[in-house]
DNA sequence: TTCATCGACATTGGATCCATTTACAGACTA
DNA sequence: TAGTCTGTAAATGGATCCAATGTCGATGAA
């Protein structure tokens, strides 16, 4: 009954589950996290929960104040801009490397993911799990093609610091930006298809910066989806 | 007696202390870490030690196998190259941002740190704590001038994954590379002084890539400073 | 009525305890 | 003599226990 994924990973499993809840928005940013409640919910003792929270704190997803508990971190708008500037640089590097390495099947995969987004953008159906996943997969495939685990890991670390649902919500309400998003993806795919390193790098950088600005603006406008206790 | 730095940070304090031991080479890579021994050494129970180890594992500095203990991680040579490629991109970005923001006093500080390295290179005294620290400070100042905490944090994360003493040892034996190092630092400082973003970015990228290649080569040659149990 | 102080409650953090798993050593057999 | 099997010791991981700290409410005084 104990083994979830592979034995000996109970703590990491707990951490992953809590992270998933936060990323999906089930635990809104600003919400306090009670160790006892989480422990009861997962049917384990408080010890692994505490360690898991510590890991999430280390990752920057939550904040822990001594003797005062943990809350899902609320990023400041300027932090979003800063983080996306870094992410842009990293993903741009990934795109550059990918241009020299990507396979035809990976290119096809990219087009498929972007077609999902294109269809959703036309139908006004953004913010669904499908589109969120398609977006994630697009970037993941580029990272894989870049063939540098360290690079992928760094990018993951940044993404894991901002609840995914918030990014989706930011896109959900803006039809123009969604279409821009798809066009920018097209530009990246085109550059990758041509195996043009410089263009791929620049297209990806522009795309991520643009997404970052959009998300920053959203954060500035709206402190919604924040828990008010 | 309990309060080390600030109360409530005992676990983080333990993590920092263990990390410091590894970074200084006191705990060589490959060495198994016993929780009980560390706990006794720090005069605490095993609980905070375990959490600290988990954090270090998360950071990539150590490896933990279930029920088999933790060992200081031995990076593979290709990993070093991959990581430094990422680091080069990030530090290059830092240099670009710094070019537009750095103050005269920070520039003076950079020159001062590099002068320490220059003197040491001439005297054949590399690998000392002084030179190691001067090197660290040089890059830290550039990061600070870049004024992007996220960027600094990402760079730190990479650096914290490779014991500092190993990097120093790689430099220690190579007079030519030490001098190259100083010249590359000079180039960075010159570009920053001119507030030339492009040149600063490129100079820093070249410097870090070159350091990465050197360190990779060292790792390939020598699996010394590795614990053999 | 309002503010301050005191006390009970809830929650976290560290220590200790116990079960599980692995490694090692010695003995037994082929 | 070599290989295998088993029993014991040690180390990890999780659960539970206890102390320390912060929060909230009640009571009393201005």
XYZ file of C-alpha atoms (C1' of nucleotides) in Angstrom:
518
model
C 0.000 0.000 0.000
C 2.925 2.261 0.638
C 4.554 2.369 -2.773
C 3.159 5.213 -4.874
C 5.562 5.502 -7.763
C 8.774 3.875 -6.612
C 9.677 2.924 -3.102
C 11.682 5.308 -0.990
C 10.251 8.407 -2.616
C 7.407 9.083 -0.237
C 8.616 12.547 0.626
C 9.178 13.515 -2.981
C 5.803 12.096 -3.806
C 4.152 14.273 -1.187
C 6.019 17.286 -2.471
C 4.912 16.553 -6.004
C 1.299 16.188 -4.933
C 1.269 19.450 -3.025
C 2.991 21.169 -5.897
C 0.405 19.815 -8.295
C -2.403 21.192 -6.157
C -0.816 24.589 -6.163
C -0.039 24.526 -9.856
C -3.594 23.585 -10.700
C -4.915 26.403 -8.604
C -6.670 24.083 -6.205
C -4.611 25.752 -3.509
C -4.769 29.444 -4.440
C -1.799 31.699 -3.886
C -1.814 33.269 -0.462
C -3.542 30.291 1.136
C -2.034 29.044 4.381
C -0.941 25.416 4.369
C -1.487 23.451 7.569
C 0.873 20.557 8.071
C -1.641 18.537 10.039
C -4.336 18.972 7.408
C -2.050 17.933 4.581
C -0.780 14.980 6.581
C -4.298 13.792 7.280
C -5.277 14.291 3.658
C -2.419 12.172 2.371
C -2.703 9.663 5.183
C 0.847 10.112 6.418
C 2.480 11.640 9.436
C 3.524 15.257 9.617
C 7.206 14.458 9.190
C 7.266 13.867 5.430
C 4.845 16.753 4.933
C 7.206 19.087 6.713
C 10.111 17.964 4.584
C 8.029 18.353 1.454
C 7.057 21.891 2.419
C 10.687 22.668 3.016
C 11.469 21.511 -0.487
C 8.731 23.637 -1.964
C 10.024 26.593 -0.005
C 13.433 25.958 -1.432
C 11.899 25.948 -4.881
C 10.281 29.281 -4.147
C 6.712 28.127 -4.537
C 5.728 28.702 -0.926
C 6.904 30.848 1.944
C 7.515 29.582 5.465
C 7.750 31.863 8.441
C 9.147 30.354 11.628
C 6.363 29.128 13.884
C 3.828 30.882 11.710
C 3.223 28.359 9.008
C 3.504 28.208 5.252
C 1.546 30.090 2.637
C 1.480 29.750 -1.111
C 3.753 32.505 -2.261
C 2.301 35.551 -3.958
C 4.843 36.787 -6.467
C 5.221 40.528 -6.874
C 4.688 41.813 -10.412
C 8.263 42.939 -10.845
C 9.400 39.475 -9.832
C 7.432 38.032 -12.686
C 9.173 40.362 -15.101
C 12.579 39.499 -13.681
C 11.938 35.781 -13.797
C 10.656 35.917 -17.341
C 13.674 37.845 -18.447
C 15.799 34.967 -17.214
C 13.451 32.419 -18.653
C 13.528 34.179 -22.004
C 17.288 33.927 -22.115
C 17.245 30.251 -21.211
C 14.491 29.271 -23.599
C 16.189 31.287 -26.315
C 19.316 29.268 -25.721
C 17.238 26.112 -25.841
C 15.768 27.168 -29.170
C 19.223 27.906 -30.566
C 20.502 24.508 -29.567
C 17.321 22.870 -30.776
C 17.725 24.421 -34.215
C 20.828 22.348 -34.750
C 19.440 19.156 -33.283
C 15.692 18.910 -33.665
C 14.300 15.922 -35.543
C 11.505 15.985 -38.073
C 9.269 14.047 -35.750
C 9.829 16.611 -33.019
C 9.011 19.386 -35.471
C 5.794 17.619 -36.318
C 5.032 17.372 -32.635
C 5.560 21.090 -32.216
C 3.147 21.837 -35.062
C 0.586 19.506 -33.568
C 0.732 21.210 -30.169
C 0.498 24.619 -31.732
C -2.478 23.533 -33.840
C -4.296 22.698 -30.642
C -3.619 26.215 -29.431
C -4.639 27.696 -32.767
C -7.949 25.879 -32.705
C -8.574 26.879 -29.113
C -7.702 30.486 -29.838
C -10.217 30.574 -32.667
C -12.896 28.979 -30.543
C -12.234 31.199 -27.577
C -11.495 28.161 -25.441
C -8.318 29.112 -23.652
C -7.450 28.305 -20.086
C -8.634 24.731 -20.411
C -6.399 21.887 -19.299
C -5.894 21.016 -22.964
C -4.497 24.361 -23.978
C -2.415 24.647 -20.844
C -0.912 21.277 -21.561
C -0.362 22.037 -25.216
C 1.504 25.173 -24.252
C 3.638 23.279 -21.757
C 4.371 20.533 -24.254
C 5.445 22.994 -26.911
C 8.144 24.371 -24.700
C 9.044 20.982 -23.317
C 9.675 19.594 -26.780
C 11.980 22.475 -27.610
C 13.868 21.811 -24.391
C 14.172 18.141 -25.160
C 15.463 18.908 -28.612
C 18.053 21.208 -27.055
C 19.484 18.104 -25.427
C 20.869 19.749 -22.304
C 19.370 18.383 -19.095
C 20.763 21.233 -17.053
C 19.092 23.744 -19.273
C 15.796 21.917 -19.027
C 16.086 21.727 -15.305
C 16.746 25.428 -14.900
C 13.759 26.297 -17.068
C 11.616 23.892 -15.103
C 12.694 25.530 -11.889
C 11.453 28.874 -13.089
C 8.168 27.521 -14.343
C 7.576 25.649 -11.127
C 7.740 28.919 -9.252
C 4.609 30.316 -10.836
C 1.346 28.414 -10.576
C 0.444 27.272 -14.033
C -3.193 28.150 -13.684
C -2.350 31.799 -13.182
C -0.480 31.932 -16.453
C -3.412 30.286 -18.147
C -5.889 32.671 -16.621
C -3.818 35.572 -17.822
C -4.155 34.243 -21.345
C -7.760 33.202 -21.020
C -9.275 36.621 -21.187
C -7.207 38.050 -24.005
C -8.099 36.844 -27.484
C -5.557 39.100 -29.182
C -2.727 37.855 -27.053
C -3.696 34.271 -27.612
C -3.465 34.780 -31.343
C -0.165 36.576 -30.938
C 1.011 33.595 -28.944
C 0.182 31.204 -31.750
C 1.886 33.412 -34.334
C 5.005 33.592 -32.209
C 5.008 29.821 -31.875
C 4.700 29.658 -35.663
C 7.740 31.880 -35.984
C 9.724 29.615 -33.706
C 8.679 26.533 -35.617
C 9.551 28.173 -38.904
C 13.002 29.114 -37.702
C 13.578 25.630 -36.322
C 12.426 24.105 -39.582
C 14.994 26.202 -41.427
C 17.588 25.157 -38.854
C 18.259 28.864 -38.393
C 19.880 29.201 -34.959
C 19.881 32.977 -34.755
C 16.279 33.334 -35.825
C 15.082 30.550 -33.547
C 16.849 32.098 -30.581
C 15.466 35.539 -31.296
C 11.941 34.323 -32.001
C 11.827 32.370 -28.778
C 13.239 35.213 -26.734
C 10.709 37.617 -28.131
C 7.919 35.162 -27.446
C 8.830 34.576 -23.832
C 9.467 38.253 -23.130
C 6.103 39.083 -24.602
C 4.414 36.416 -22.499
C 6.219 37.757 -19.455
C 5.079 41.294 -20.064
C 1.532 40.103 -20.480
C 1.663 38.098 -17.295
C 3.261 40.964 -15.404
C 0.543 43.328 -16.535
C -2.047 40.801 -15.459
C -0.484 40.560 -12.015
C -0.427 44.310 -11.704
C -4.054 44.641 -12.618
C -5.476 41.760 -10.789
C -4.693 40.276 -7.437
C -7.481 37.824 -7.999
C -7.152 34.097 -7.449
C -5.425 35.199 -4.289
C -6.664 33.715 -1.099
C -8.256 36.215 1.231
C -8.476 34.844 4.743
C 23.242 28.771 22.450
C 20.585 27.786 19.982
C 20.413 30.898 17.831
C 23.018 30.718 15.066
C 22.107 33.446 12.632
C 18.446 34.149 13.184
C 16.053 32.020 15.160
C 13.883 29.528 13.348
C 16.460 28.803 10.690
C 18.150 25.860 12.327
C 17.526 23.552 9.420
C 18.736 26.047 6.861
C 21.720 26.698 9.045
C 22.604 23.015 9.112
C 22.175 22.841 5.351
C 24.450 25.819 4.901
C 27.091 24.313 7.144
C 27.092 20.986 5.350
C 27.160 22.770 2.026
C 30.113 24.823 3.181
C 32.012 21.700 4.134
C 31.420 20.227 0.740
C 32.248 23.419 -1.086
C 35.504 23.771 0.797
C 36.462 20.242 -0.050
C 36.479 19.148 3.559
C 33.948 16.560 2.498
C 35.325 15.272 -0.815
C 33.013 14.292 -3.632
C 31.985 10.683 -3.448
C 32.139 10.601 0.348
C 29.163 9.013 2.108
C 27.367 11.264 4.569
C 26.076 9.644 7.745
C 23.141 11.388 9.323
C 24.044 10.311 12.835
C 27.623 11.552 12.483
C 26.537 14.924 11.161
C 23.912 15.228 13.867
C 26.439 14.511 16.584
C 28.911 16.896 15.045
C 26.435 19.752 15.014
C 24.955 18.813 18.357
C 21.410 18.388 17.059
C 19.108 15.498 16.423
C 18.927 13.639 13.148
C 15.689 15.290 12.093
C 17.049 18.647 10.953
C 20.036 16.913 9.404
C 17.774 14.755 7.301
C 15.829 17.767 6.108
C 19.045 19.575 5.325
C 20.325 16.644 3.291
C 17.054 16.579 1.414
C 17.545 20.215 0.534
C 21.055 19.606 -0.676
C 19.810 16.726 -2.755
C 17.249 19.022 -4.254
C 20.008 21.443 -5.084
C 21.916 18.670 -6.792
C 24.957 18.765 -4.547
C 24.461 15.319 -3.065
C 22.734 12.123 -4.076
C 20.468 10.099 -1.822
C 19.581 6.516 -2.477
C 16.686 5.119 -0.488
C 17.917 3.317 2.612
C 21.450 3.535 1.329
C 22.486 6.943 2.471
C 23.741 10.107 0.869
C 26.982 10.711 -0.961
C 28.527 13.898 -2.244
C 27.639 13.858 -5.888
C 30.315 13.244 -8.483
C 29.402 15.217 -11.579
C 30.114 13.656 -14.932
C 32.361 15.699 -17.228
C 29.645 16.288 -19.804
C 27.426 17.602 -17.039
C 30.002 20.210 -16.246
C 30.029 21.341 -19.843
C 26.242 21.470 -19.990
C 25.973 23.398 -16.763
C 28.606 25.883 -17.801
C 26.884 26.477 -21.082
C 23.817 27.518 -19.115
C 25.865 29.492 -16.665
C 27.607 31.293 -19.509
C 24.291 32.415 -20.915
C 23.086 33.634 -17.544
C 26.266 35.428 -16.580
C 26.390 36.966 -20.034
C 22.910 38.311 -19.452
C 24.036 39.593 -16.078
C 26.954 41.373 -17.698
C 24.699 42.942 -20.305
C 22.346 44.257 -17.666
C 25.248 45.341 -15.494
C 26.700 47.396 -18.317
C 23.714 49.686 -18.158
C 23.544 49.869 -14.376
C 26.928 49.395 -12.777
C 28.218 52.175 -10.545
C 31.739 53.524 -10.463
C 32.278 52.136 -7.015
C 31.252 48.690 -8.220
C 33.657 49.012 -11.123
C 36.404 49.851 -8.683
C 35.482 46.819 -6.662
C 35.745 44.622 -9.744
C 39.202 45.960 -10.498
C 40.255 45.376 -6.923
C 39.141 41.738 -6.973
C 40.813 41.142 -10.300
C 44.026 42.711 -9.040
C 44.105 40.115 -6.292
C 43.843 37.433 -8.937
C 46.502 39.116 -11.070
C 48.931 39.239 -8.194
C 48.228 35.625 -7.296
C 48.635 34.510 -10.901
C 52.021 36.179 -11.078
C 53.105 34.677 -7.777
C 51.821 31.228 -8.651
C 49.577 31.283 -5.603
C 46.262 30.085 -6.975
C 43.827 27.824 -5.218
C 44.129 29.711 -1.955
C 41.031 30.857 -0.111
C 41.888 34.414 -1.113
C 41.892 33.798 -4.823
C 38.839 31.598 -4.643
C 37.017 34.320 -2.819
C 38.226 37.025 -5.174
C 36.944 35.029 -8.102
C 33.572 34.531 -6.430
C 33.326 38.175 -5.541
C 34.072 39.278 -9.057
C 31.108 37.403 -10.411
C 28.932 38.312 -7.468
C 29.492 42.000 -8.014
C 28.507 41.695 -11.651
C 25.353 39.892 -10.587
C 24.524 42.543 -8.052
C 25.028 45.245 -10.624
C 22.657 43.388 -12.935
C 19.970 44.061 -10.348
C 17.856 40.998 -10.995
C 17.505 38.769 -7.939
C 16.101 35.932 -10.002
C 19.092 35.982 -12.248
C 21.449 35.962 -9.277
C 19.595 33.115 -7.723
C 19.747 30.962 -10.829
C 23.475 31.547 -11.180
C 23.955 30.713 -7.527
C 22.065 27.500 -7.979
C 24.462 26.399 -10.673
C 27.530 27.353 -8.715
C 26.261 25.606 -5.640
C 26.131 22.372 -7.579
C 29.860 22.160 -8.063
C 32.195 22.200 -5.080
C 34.149 25.392 -5.223
C 37.416 23.788 -4.274
C 37.312 21.630 -7.367
C 37.056 24.656 -9.597
C 39.951 26.197 -7.754
C 42.052 23.083 -8.017
C 41.428 22.997 -11.730
C 42.864 26.493 -11.955
C 45.653 25.927 -9.470
C 47.857 23.853 -11.680
C 47.567 25.876 -14.854
C 49.496 29.112 -14.938
C 48.503 29.914 -18.519
C 44.846 29.520 -17.812
C 45.098 31.645 -14.706
C 46.550 34.452 -16.739
C 43.927 33.962 -19.422
C 41.352 34.221 -16.670
C 42.665 37.559 -15.525
C 42.790 38.899 -19.082
C 39.186 37.821 -19.651
C 38.167 39.573 -16.472
C 39.965 42.643 -17.748
C 37.980 42.471 -20.955
C 34.737 42.286 -19.005
C 35.717 45.225 -16.832
C 36.722 47.249 -19.876
C 33.405 46.600 -21.595
C 31.498 47.454 -18.444
C 33.510 50.638 -18.047
C 32.511 51.642 -21.578
C 28.917 50.738 -20.776
C 29.028 48.554 -23.872
C 26.271 45.978 -23.400
C 27.087 43.801 -26.390
C 30.769 43.618 -25.635
C 30.201 42.948 -21.933
C 27.798 40.149 -22.711
C 30.121 38.558 -25.215
C 33.219 38.932 -23.055
C 31.511 37.317 -20.102
C 30.093 34.524 -22.198
C 33.472 33.743 -23.638
C 35.043 33.820 -20.196
C 32.594 31.415 -18.619
C 32.621 29.056 -21.588
C 36.382 28.997 -21.462
C 36.356 28.298 -17.734
C 33.813 25.545 -18.324
C 35.925 23.882 -20.973
C 38.914 24.018 -18.711
C 37.005 22.530 -15.813
C 35.492 19.843 -18.024
C 38.909 18.863 -19.276
C 40.128 18.702 -15.708
C 37.267 16.421 -14.734
C 37.978 14.184 -17.676
C 41.623 13.884 -16.823
C 41.422 13.597 -13.145
C 39.022 11.872 -10.864
C 41.129 12.951 -7.952
C 39.736 14.579 -4.828
C 37.157 11.859 -5.119
C 36.602 9.816 -2.044
C 37.608 6.201 -2.394
C 36.053 4.154 0.337
C -17.159 51.417 25.493
C -12.498 50.607 24.341
C -7.977 49.159 25.140
C -4.596 46.362 27.485
C -3.135 42.282 29.734
C -3.501 37.510 30.803
C -4.424 32.769 29.686
C -5.986 28.835 26.939
C -5.499 26.832 22.295
C -3.469 25.740 18.028
C 0.562 25.078 15.310
C 5.217 24.562 14.357
C 10.028 22.628 15.200
C 13.111 19.363 17.239
C 13.970 14.956 19.741
C 13.099 10.337 20.374
C 11.240 5.864 19.148
C 10.225 2.043 16.132
C 9.837 -0.597 11.725
C 12.041 -1.575 7.454
C 15.817 -2.334 4.667
C 20.495 -3.013 3.529
C 25.266 -4.508 4.305
C 28.536 -7.524 6.346
C 30.334 -11.530 8.447
C 30.439 -16.135 9.730
C 28.974 -20.749 9.067
C 27.499 -24.562 6.343
C 27.494 -27.325 2.141
C 28.957 -28.982 -2.317
C 38.268 -24.297 -1.040
C 34.675 -21.615 -3.047
C 30.033 -20.280 -3.073
C 25.779 -19.521 -0.855
C 22.803 -18.846 2.869
C 21.522 -16.903 7.078
C 21.769 -14.090 11.175
C 23.217 -9.892 13.156
C 24.391 -5.073 13.195
C 23.796 -0.525 11.353
C 21.596 3.062 8.967
C 17.556 5.154 6.947
C 12.624 6.681 6.897
C 8.353 7.492 9.128
C 5.543 8.077 13.411
C 4.983 9.922 17.736
C 6.108 12.868 21.629
C 7.338 17.151 23.856
C 8.780 21.910 24.199
C 8.565 26.523 22.361
C 6.155 30.118 20.031
C 2.452 32.623 18.092
C -2.643 33.564 17.878
C -7.070 34.516 19.597
C -10.413 35.415 22.986
C -11.873 36.664 27.496
C -11.637 39.488 31.392
C -10.738 43.630 33.751
C -9.552 48.506 34.120
C -9.623 53.286 32.368
